[in-house]
mmCIF file with all atom_site columns, C-alpha atoms and ligand atoms in Angstrom:
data_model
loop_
_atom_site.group_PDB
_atom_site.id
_atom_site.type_symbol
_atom_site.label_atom_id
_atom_site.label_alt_id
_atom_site.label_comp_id
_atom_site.label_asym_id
_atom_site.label_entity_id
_atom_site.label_seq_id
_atom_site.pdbx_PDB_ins_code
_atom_site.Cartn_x
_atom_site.Cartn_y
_atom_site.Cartn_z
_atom_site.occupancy
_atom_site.B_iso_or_equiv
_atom_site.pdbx_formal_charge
_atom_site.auth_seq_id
_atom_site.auth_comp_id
_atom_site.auth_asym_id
_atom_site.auth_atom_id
_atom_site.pdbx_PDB_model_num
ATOM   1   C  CA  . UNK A 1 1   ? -25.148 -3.212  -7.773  1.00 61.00 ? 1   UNK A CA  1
ATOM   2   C  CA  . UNK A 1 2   ? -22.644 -2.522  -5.158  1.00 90.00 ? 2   UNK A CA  1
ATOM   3   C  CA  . UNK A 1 3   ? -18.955 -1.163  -5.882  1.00 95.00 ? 3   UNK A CA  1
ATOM   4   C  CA  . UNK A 1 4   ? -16.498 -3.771  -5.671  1.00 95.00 ? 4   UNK A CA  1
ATOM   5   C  CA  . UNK A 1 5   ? -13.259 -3.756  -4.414  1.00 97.00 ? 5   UNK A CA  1
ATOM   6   C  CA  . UNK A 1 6   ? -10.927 -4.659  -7.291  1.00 95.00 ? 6   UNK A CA  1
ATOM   7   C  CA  . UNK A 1 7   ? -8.559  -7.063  -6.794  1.00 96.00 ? 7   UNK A CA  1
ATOM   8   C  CA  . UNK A 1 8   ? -4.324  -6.399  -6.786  1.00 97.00 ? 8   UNK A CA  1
ATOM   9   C  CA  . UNK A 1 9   ? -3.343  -7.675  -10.596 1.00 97.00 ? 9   UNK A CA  1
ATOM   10  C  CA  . UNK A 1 10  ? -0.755  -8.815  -9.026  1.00 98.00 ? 10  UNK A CA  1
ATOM   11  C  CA  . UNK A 1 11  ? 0.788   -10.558 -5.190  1.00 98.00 ? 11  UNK A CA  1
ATOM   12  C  CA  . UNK A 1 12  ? 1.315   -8.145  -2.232  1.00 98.00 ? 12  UNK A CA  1
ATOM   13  C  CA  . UNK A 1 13  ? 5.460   -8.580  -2.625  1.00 98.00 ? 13  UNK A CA  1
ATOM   14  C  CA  . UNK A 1 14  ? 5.312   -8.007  -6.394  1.00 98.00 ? 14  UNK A CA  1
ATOM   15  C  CA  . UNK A 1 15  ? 6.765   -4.379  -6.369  1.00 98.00 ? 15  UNK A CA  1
ATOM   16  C  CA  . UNK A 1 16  ? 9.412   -5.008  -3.316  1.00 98.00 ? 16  UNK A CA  1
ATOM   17  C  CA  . UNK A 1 17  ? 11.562  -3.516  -2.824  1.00 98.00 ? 17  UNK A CA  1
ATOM   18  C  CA  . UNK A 1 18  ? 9.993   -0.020  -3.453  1.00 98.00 ? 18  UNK A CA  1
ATOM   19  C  CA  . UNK A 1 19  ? 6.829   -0.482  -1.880  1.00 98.00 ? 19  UNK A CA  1
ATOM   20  C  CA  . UNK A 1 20  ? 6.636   -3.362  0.857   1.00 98.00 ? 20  UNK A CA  1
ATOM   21  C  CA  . UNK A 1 21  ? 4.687   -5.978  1.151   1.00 98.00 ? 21  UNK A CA  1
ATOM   22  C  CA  . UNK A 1 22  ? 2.989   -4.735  4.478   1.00 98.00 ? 22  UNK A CA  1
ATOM   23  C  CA  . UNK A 1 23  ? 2.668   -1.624  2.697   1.00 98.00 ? 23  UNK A CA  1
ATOM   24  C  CA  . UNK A 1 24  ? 0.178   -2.944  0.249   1.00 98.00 ? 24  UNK A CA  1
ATOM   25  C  CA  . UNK A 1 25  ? -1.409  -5.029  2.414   1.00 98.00 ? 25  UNK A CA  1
ATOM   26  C  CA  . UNK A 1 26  ? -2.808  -2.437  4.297   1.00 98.00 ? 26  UNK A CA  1
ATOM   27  C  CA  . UNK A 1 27  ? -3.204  0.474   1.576   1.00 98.00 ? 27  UNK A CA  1
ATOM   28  C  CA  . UNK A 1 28  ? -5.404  -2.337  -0.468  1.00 98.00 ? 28  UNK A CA  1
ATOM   29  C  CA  . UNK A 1 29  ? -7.107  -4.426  2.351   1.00 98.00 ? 29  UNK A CA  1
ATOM   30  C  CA  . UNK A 1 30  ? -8.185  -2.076  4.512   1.00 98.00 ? 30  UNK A CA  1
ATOM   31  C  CA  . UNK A 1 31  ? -8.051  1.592   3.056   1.00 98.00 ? 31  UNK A CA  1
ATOM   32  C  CA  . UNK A 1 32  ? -9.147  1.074   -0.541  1.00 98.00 ? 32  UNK A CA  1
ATOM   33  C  CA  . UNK A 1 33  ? -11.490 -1.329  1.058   1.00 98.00 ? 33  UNK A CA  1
ATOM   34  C  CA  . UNK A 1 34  ? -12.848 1.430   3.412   1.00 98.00 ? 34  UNK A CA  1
ATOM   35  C  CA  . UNK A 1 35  ? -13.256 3.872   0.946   1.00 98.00 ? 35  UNK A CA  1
ATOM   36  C  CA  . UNK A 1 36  ? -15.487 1.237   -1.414  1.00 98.00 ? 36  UNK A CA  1
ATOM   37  C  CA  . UNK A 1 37  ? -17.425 0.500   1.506   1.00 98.00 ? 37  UNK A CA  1
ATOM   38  C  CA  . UNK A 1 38  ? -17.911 4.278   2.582   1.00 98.00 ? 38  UNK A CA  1
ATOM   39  C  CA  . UNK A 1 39  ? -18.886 5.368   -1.015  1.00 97.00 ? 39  UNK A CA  1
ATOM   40  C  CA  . UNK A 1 40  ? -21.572 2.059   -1.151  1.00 96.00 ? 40  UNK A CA  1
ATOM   41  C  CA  . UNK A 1 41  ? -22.633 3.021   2.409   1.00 96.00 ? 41  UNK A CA  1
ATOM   42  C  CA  . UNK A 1 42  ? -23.487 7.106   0.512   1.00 96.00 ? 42  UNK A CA  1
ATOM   43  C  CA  . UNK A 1 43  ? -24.824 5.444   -2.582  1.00 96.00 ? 43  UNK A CA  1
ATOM   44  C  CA  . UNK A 1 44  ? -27.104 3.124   -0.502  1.00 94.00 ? 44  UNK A CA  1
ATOM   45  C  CA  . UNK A 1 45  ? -29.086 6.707   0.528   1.00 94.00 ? 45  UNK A CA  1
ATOM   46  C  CA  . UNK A 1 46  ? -29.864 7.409   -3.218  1.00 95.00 ? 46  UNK A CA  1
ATOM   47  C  CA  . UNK A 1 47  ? -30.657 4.051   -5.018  1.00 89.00 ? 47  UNK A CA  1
ATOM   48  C  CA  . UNK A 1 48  ? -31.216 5.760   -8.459  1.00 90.00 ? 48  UNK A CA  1
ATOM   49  C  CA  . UNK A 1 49  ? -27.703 6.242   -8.713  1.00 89.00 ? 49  UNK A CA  1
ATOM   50  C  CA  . UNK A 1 50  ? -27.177 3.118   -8.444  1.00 76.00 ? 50  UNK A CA  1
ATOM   51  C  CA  . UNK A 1 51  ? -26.704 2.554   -12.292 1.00 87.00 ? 51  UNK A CA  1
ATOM   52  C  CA  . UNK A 1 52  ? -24.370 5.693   -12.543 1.00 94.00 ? 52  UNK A CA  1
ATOM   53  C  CA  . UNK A 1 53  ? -20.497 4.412   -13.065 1.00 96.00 ? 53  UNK A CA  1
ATOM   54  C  CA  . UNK A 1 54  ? -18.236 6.087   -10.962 1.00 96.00 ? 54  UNK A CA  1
ATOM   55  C  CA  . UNK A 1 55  ? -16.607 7.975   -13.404 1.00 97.00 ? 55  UNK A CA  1
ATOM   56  C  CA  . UNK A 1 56  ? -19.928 9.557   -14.411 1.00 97.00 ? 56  UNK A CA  1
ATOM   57  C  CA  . UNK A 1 57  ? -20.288 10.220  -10.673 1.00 97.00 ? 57  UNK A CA  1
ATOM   58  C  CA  . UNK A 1 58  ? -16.719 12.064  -10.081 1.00 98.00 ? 58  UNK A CA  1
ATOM   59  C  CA  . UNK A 1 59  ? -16.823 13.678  -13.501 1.00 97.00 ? 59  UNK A CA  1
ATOM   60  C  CA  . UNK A 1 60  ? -20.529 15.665  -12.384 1.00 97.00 ? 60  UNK A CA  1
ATOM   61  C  CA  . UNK A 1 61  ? -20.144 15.918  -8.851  1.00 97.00 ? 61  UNK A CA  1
ATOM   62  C  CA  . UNK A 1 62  ? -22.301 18.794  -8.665  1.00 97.00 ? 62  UNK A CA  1
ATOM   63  C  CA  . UNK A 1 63  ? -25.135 16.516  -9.907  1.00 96.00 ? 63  UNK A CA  1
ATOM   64  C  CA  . UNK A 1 64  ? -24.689 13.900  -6.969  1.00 97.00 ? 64  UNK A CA  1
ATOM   65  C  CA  . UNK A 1 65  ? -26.975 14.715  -4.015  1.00 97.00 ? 65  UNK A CA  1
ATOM   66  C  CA  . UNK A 1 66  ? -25.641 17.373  -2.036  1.00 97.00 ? 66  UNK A CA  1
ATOM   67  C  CA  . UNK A 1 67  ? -26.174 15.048  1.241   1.00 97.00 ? 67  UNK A CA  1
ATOM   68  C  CA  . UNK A 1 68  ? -23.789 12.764  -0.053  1.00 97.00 ? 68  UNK A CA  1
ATOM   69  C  CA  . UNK A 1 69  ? -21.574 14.517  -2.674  1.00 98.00 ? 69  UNK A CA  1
ATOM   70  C  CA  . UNK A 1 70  ? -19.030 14.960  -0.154  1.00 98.00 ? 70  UNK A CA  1
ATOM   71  C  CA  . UNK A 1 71  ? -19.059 11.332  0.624   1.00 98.00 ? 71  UNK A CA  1
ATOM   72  C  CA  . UNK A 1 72  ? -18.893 10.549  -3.060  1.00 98.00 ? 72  UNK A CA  1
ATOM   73  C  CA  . UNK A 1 73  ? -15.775 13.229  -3.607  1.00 98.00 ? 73  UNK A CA  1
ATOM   74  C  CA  . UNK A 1 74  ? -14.241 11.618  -0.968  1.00 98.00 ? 74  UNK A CA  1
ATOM   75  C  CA  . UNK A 1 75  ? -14.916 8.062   -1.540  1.00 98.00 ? 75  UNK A CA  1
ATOM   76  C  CA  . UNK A 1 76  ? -15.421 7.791   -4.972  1.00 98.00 ? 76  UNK A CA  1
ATOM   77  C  CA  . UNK A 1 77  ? -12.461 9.860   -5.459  1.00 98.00 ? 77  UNK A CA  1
ATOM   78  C  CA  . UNK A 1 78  ? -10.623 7.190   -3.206  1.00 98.00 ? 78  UNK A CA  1
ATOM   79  C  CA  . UNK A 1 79  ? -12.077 3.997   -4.711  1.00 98.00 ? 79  UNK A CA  1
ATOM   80  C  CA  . UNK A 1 80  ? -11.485 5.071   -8.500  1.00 98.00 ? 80  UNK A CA  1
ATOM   81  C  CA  . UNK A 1 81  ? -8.072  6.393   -7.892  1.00 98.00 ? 81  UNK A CA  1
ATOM   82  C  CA  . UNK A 1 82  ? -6.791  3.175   -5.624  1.00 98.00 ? 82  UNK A CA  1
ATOM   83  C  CA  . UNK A 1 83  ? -8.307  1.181   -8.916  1.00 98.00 ? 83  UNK A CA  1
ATOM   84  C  CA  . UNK A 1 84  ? -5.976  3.353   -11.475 1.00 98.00 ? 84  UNK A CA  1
ATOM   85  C  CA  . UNK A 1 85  ? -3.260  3.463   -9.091  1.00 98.00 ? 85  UNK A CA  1
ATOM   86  C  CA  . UNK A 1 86  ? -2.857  -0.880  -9.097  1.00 98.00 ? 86  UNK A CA  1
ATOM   87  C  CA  . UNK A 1 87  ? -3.187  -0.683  -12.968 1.00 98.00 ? 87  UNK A CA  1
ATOM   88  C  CA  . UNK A 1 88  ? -0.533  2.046   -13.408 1.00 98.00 ? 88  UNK A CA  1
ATOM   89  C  CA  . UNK A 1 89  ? 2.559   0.609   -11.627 1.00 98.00 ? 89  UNK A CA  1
ATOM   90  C  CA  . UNK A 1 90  ? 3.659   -3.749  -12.088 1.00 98.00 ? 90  UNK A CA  1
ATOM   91  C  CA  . UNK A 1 91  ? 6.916   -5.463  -10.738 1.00 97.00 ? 91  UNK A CA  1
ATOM   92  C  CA  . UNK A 1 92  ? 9.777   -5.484  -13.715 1.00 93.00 ? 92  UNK A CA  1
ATOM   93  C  CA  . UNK A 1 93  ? 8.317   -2.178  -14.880 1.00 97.00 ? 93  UNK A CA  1
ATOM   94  C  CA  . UNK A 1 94  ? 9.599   1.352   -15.045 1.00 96.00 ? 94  UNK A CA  1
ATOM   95  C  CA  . UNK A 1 95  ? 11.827  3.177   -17.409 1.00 96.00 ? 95  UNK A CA  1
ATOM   96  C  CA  . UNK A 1 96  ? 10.362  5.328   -20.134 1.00 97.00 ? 96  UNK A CA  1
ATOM   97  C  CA  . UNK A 1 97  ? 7.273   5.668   -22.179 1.00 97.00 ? 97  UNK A CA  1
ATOM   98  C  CA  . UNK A 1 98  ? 7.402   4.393   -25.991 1.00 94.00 ? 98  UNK A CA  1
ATOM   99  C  CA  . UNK A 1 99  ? 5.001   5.665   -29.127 1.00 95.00 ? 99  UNK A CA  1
ATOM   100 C  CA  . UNK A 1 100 ? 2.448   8.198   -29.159 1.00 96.00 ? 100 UNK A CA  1
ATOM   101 C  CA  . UNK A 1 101 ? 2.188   8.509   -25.163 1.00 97.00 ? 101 UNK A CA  1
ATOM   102 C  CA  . UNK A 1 102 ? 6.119   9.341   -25.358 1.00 97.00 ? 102 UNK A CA  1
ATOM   103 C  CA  . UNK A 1 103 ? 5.390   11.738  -28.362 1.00 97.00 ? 103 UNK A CA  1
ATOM   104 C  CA  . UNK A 1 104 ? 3.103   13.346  -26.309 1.00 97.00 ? 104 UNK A CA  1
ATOM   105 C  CA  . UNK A 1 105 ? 5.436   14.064  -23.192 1.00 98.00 ? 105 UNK A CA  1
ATOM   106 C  CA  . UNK A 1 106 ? 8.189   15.175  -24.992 1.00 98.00 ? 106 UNK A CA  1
ATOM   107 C  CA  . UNK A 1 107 ? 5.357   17.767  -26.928 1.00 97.00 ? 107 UNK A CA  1
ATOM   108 C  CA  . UNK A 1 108 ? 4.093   19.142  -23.400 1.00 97.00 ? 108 UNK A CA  1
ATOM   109 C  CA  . UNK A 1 109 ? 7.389   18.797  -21.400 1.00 98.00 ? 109 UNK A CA  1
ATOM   110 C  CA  . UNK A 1 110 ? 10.631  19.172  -23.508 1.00 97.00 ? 110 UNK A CA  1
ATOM   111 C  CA  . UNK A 1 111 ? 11.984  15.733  -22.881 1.00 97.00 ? 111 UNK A CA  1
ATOM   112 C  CA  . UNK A 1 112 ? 11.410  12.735  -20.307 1.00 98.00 ? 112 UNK A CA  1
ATOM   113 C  CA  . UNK A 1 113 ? 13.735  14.059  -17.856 1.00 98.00 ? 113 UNK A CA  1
ATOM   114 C  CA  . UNK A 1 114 ? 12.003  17.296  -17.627 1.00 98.00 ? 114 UNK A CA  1
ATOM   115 C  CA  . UNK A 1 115 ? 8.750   15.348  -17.516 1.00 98.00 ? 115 UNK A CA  1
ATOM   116 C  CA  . UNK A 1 116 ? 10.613  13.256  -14.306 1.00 98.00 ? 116 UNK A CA  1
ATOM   117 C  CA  . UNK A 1 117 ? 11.340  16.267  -12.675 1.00 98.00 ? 117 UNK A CA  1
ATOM   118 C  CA  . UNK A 1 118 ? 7.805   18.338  -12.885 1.00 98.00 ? 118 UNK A CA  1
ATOM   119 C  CA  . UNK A 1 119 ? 5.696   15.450  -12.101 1.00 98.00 ? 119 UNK A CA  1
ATOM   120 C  CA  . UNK A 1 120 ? 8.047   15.375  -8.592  1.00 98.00 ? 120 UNK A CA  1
ATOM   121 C  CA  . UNK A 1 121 ? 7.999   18.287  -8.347  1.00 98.00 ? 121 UNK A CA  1
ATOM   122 C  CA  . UNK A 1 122 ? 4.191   18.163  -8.050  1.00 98.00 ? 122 UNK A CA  1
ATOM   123 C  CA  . UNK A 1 123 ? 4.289   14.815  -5.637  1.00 98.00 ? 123 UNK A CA  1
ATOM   124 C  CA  . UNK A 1 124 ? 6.529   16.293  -3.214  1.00 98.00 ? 124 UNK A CA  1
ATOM   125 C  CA  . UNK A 1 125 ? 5.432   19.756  -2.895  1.00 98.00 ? 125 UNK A CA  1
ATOM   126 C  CA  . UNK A 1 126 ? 1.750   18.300  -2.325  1.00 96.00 ? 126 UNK A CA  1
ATOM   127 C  CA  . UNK A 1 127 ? 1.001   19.565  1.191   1.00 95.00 ? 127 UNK A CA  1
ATOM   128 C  CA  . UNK A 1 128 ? -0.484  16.930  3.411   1.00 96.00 ? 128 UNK A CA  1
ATOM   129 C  CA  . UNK A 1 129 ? -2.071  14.123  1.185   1.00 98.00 ? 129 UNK A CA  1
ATOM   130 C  CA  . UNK A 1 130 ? -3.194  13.889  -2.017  1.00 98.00 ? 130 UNK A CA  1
ATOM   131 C  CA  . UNK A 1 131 ? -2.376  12.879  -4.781  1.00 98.00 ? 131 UNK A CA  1
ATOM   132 C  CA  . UNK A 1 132 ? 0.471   13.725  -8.437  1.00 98.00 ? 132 UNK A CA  1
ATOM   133 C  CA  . UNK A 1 133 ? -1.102  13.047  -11.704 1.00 98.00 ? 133 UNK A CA  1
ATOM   134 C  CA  . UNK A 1 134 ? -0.629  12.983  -15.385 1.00 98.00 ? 134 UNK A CA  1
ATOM   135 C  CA  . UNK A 1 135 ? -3.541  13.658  -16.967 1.00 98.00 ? 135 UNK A CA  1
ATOM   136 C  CA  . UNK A 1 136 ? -5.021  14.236  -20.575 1.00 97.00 ? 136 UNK A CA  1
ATOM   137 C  CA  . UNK A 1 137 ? -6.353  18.074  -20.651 1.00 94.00 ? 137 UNK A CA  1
ATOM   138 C  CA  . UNK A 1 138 ? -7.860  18.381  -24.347 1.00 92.00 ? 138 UNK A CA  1
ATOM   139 C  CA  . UNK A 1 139 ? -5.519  17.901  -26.704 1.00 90.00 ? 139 UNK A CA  1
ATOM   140 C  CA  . UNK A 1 140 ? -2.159  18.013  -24.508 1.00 94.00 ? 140 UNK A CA  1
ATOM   141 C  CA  . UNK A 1 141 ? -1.074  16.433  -21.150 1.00 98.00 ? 141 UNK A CA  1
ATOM   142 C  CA  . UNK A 1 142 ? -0.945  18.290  -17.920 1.00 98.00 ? 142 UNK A CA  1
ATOM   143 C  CA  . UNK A 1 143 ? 0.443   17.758  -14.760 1.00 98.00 ? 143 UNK A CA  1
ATOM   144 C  CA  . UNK A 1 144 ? -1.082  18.217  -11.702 1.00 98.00 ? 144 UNK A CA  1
ATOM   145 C  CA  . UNK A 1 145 ? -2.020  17.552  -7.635  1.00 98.00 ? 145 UNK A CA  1
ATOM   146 C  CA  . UNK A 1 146 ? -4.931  16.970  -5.347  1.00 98.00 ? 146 UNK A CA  1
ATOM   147 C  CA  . UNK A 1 147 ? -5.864  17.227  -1.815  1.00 98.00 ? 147 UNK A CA  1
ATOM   148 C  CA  . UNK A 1 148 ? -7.519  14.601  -0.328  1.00 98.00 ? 148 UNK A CA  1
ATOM   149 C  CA  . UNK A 1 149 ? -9.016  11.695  -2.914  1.00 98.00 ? 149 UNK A CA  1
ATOM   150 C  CA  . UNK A 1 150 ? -10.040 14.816  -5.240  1.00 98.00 ? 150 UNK A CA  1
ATOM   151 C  CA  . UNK A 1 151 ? -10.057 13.294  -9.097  1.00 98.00 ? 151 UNK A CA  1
ATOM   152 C  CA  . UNK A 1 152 ? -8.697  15.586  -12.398 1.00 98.00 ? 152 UNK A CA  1
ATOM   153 C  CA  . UNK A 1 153 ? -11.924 13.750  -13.369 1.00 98.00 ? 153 UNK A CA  1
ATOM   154 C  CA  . UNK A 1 154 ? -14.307 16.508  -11.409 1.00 96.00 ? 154 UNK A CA  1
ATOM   155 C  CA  . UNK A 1 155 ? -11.939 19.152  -13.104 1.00 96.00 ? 155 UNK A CA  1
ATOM   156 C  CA  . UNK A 1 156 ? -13.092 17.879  -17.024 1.00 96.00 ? 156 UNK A CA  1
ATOM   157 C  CA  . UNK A 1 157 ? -9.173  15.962  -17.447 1.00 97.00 ? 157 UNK A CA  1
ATOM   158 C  CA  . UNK A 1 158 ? -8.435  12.155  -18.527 1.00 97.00 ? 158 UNK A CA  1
ATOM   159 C  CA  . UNK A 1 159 ? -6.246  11.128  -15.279 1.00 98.00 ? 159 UNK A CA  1
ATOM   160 C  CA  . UNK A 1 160 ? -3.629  8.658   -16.715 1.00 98.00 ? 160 UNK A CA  1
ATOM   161 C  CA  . UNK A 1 161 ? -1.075  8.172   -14.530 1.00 98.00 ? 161 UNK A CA  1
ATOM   162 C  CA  . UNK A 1 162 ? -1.701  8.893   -10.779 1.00 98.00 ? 162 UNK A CA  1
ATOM   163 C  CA  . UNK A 1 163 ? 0.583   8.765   -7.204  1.00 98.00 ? 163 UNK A CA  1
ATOM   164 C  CA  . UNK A 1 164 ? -0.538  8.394   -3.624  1.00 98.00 ? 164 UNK A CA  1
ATOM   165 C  CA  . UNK A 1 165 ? 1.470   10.648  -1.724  1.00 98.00 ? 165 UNK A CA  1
ATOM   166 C  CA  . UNK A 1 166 ? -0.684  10.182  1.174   1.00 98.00 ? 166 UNK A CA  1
ATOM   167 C  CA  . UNK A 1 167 ? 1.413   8.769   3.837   1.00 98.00 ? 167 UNK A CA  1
ATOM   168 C  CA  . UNK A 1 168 ? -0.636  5.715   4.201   1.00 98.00 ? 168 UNK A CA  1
ATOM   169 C  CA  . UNK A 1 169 ? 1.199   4.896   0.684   1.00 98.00 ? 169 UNK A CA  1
ATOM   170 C  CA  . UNK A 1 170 ? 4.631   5.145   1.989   1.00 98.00 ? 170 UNK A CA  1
ATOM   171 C  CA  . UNK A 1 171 ? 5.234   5.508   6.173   1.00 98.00 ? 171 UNK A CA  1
ATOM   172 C  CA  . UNK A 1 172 ? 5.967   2.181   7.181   1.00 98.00 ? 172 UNK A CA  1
ATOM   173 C  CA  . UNK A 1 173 ? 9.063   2.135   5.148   1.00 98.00 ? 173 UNK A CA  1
ATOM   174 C  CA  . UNK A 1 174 ? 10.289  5.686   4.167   1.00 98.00 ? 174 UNK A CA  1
ATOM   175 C  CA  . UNK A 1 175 ? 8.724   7.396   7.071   1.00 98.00 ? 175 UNK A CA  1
ATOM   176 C  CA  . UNK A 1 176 ? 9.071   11.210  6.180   1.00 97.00 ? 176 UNK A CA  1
ATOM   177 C  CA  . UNK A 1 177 ? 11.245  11.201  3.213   1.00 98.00 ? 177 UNK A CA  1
ATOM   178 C  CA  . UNK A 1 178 ? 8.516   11.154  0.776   1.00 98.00 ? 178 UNK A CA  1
ATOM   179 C  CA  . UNK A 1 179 ? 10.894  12.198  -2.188  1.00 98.00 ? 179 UNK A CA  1
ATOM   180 C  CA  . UNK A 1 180 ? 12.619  9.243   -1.885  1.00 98.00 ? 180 UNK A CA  1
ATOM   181 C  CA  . UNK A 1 181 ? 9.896   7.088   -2.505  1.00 98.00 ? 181 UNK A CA  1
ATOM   182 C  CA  . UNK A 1 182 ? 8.570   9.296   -5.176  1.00 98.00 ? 182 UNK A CA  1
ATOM   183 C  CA  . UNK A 1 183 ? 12.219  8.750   -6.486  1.00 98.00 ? 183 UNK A CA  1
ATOM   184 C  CA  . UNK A 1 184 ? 12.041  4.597   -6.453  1.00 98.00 ? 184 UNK A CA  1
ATOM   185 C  CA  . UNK A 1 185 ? 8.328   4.723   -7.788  1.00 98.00 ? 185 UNK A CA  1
ATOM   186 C  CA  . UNK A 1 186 ? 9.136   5.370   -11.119 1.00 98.00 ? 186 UNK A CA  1
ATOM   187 C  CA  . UNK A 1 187 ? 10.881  1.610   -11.192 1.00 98.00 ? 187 UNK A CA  1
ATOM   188 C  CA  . UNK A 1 188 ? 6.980   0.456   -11.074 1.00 98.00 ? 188 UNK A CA  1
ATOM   189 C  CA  . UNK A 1 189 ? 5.639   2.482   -13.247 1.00 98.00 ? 189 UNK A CA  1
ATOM   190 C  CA  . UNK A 1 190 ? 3.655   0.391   -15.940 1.00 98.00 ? 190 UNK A CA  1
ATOM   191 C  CA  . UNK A 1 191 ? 4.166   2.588   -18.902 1.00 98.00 ? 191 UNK A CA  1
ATOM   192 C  CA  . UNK A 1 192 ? 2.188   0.209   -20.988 1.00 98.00 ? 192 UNK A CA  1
ATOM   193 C  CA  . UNK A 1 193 ? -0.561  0.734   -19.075 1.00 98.00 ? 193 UNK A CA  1
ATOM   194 C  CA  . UNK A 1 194 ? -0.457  4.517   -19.162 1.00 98.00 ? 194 UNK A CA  1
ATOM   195 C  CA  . UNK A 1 195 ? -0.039  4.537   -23.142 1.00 97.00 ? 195 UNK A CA  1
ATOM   196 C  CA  . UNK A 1 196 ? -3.135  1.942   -23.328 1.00 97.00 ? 196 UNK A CA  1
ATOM   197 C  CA  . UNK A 1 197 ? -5.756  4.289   -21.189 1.00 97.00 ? 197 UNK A CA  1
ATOM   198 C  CA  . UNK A 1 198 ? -3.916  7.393   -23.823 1.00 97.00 ? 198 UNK A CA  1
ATOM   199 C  CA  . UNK A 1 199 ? -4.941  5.380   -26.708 1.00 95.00 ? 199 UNK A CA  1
ATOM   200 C  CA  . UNK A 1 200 ? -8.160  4.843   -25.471 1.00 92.00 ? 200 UNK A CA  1
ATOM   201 C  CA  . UNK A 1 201 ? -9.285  8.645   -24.545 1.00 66.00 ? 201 UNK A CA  1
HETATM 202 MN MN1 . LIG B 2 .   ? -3.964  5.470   -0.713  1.00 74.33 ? 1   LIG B MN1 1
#
C-alpha cells in the first residue's frame, strides 16, 4: 500500500499568528504532498518494499536499493519528518516540558533555558535547509541538525522533537530572519506530544 499523506490534526489558521495560514497551506498541500508522492513514485520501482514502514526504511538506508535510496533519503526523510513535525507543535501550546521528558532535559542540558538556547542555536546556524532536532541518543537526549530531509533516524537516534528551518517553513512571513521565527515557534510547541513519543521509546 501506498504512503499517505497525513492529514493537519488540526485547521490551517490554528497556530496564527506564528506560522500563517498560507504558510501551512502550502508547506502541507503541496510540499509534504510532493515528497509522499516522490517517495511512492521510488517505492513503486521495488514492490517488495512495499511492506517495509518508513521508519524501517530511513533507519537502514543502506539496505534500500541503491537506485532509489537517494529518493527514499530524500523523500522518506521529507514525508516522515513533515508527519512528526504536525504532531509536535498545536495552537494554545508552548511553554515548558513536565515529568520525565523535563527530567531528562534538565539531565542533558543544565536547565530549560539552556536547553532553549542550544536547540537555537542548532536551528539558526543550520546552513541552507534542514532541519533542528531533539532526539533520544541511548540513554540521554541530544541535540542536533540536518541538511536536506536527512532523519537522526538513519544516524541510530529516536527524533522527538523536530524544526523545519527550510525556508519553505517560514518565507512568506519572516522572510530572512529565521531566528525570529525559531524564537515564536516555541509558543506551538506541543510538549505533550514530545513527552508521549519519550515514553514510548
Ligand atoms: Mn518543510
Amino acid at each position: 500500500m501506498a504512503f499517505q499523506l497525513s492529514p493537519l490534526p488540526y485547521a490551517y489558521d490554528a497556530l496564527e499568528p506564528v506560522i500563517d495560514t498560507m504558510t501551512m497551506q502550502i508547506h502541507h498541500d503541496k510540499h509534504h504532498a510532493a515528497y509522499v508522492n516522490n517517495l511512492n513514485a521510488a517505492i513503486e520501482k521495488h514492490p517488495e518494499l512495499g511492506s517495509k514502514s518508513l521508519e524501517a526504511l530511513l533507519s537502514d538506508l543502506n539496505a534500500v536499493p541503491e537506485d532509489i535510496r537517494t529518493a527514499v533519503r530524500n523523500h522518506g526523510g521529507g514525508t516522515w519528518n513533515h508527519n512528526l513535525f504536525w504532531q509536535v507543535m498545536a495552537p494554545k501550546a508552548g511553554g515548558e516540558p513536565k515529568g520525565d521528558l523535563a527530567k531528562a532535559i534538565i539531565a542533558a542540558f543544565k536547565d530549560f533555558a539552556s536547553f532553549r538556547t542550544e536547540f537555537e542555536k542548532a536551528a539558526n546556524t543550520r546552513f541552507g535547509s534542514g532541519w533542528a532536532w531533539l532526539a533520544k541518543k541511548g540513554n540521554g537526549l541530544s541535540i542536533l541538525s540536518t541538511a536536506n530531509q536527512d532523519n537522526p533516524m538513519s544516524d541510530g537516534m529516536t527524533p522527538l522533537l523536530g524544526l523545519d528551518v527550510w525556508e519553505h517553513a517560514y518565507y512568506l512571513k519572516y522572510q530572512n530572519r529565521r531566528a525570529e521565527y525559531v524564537t515564536n515557534w516555541w509558543n506551538v510547541v506541543n510538549w505533550d506530544e514530545v513527552a508521549r513519543r519519550y515514553a514510548a521509546k
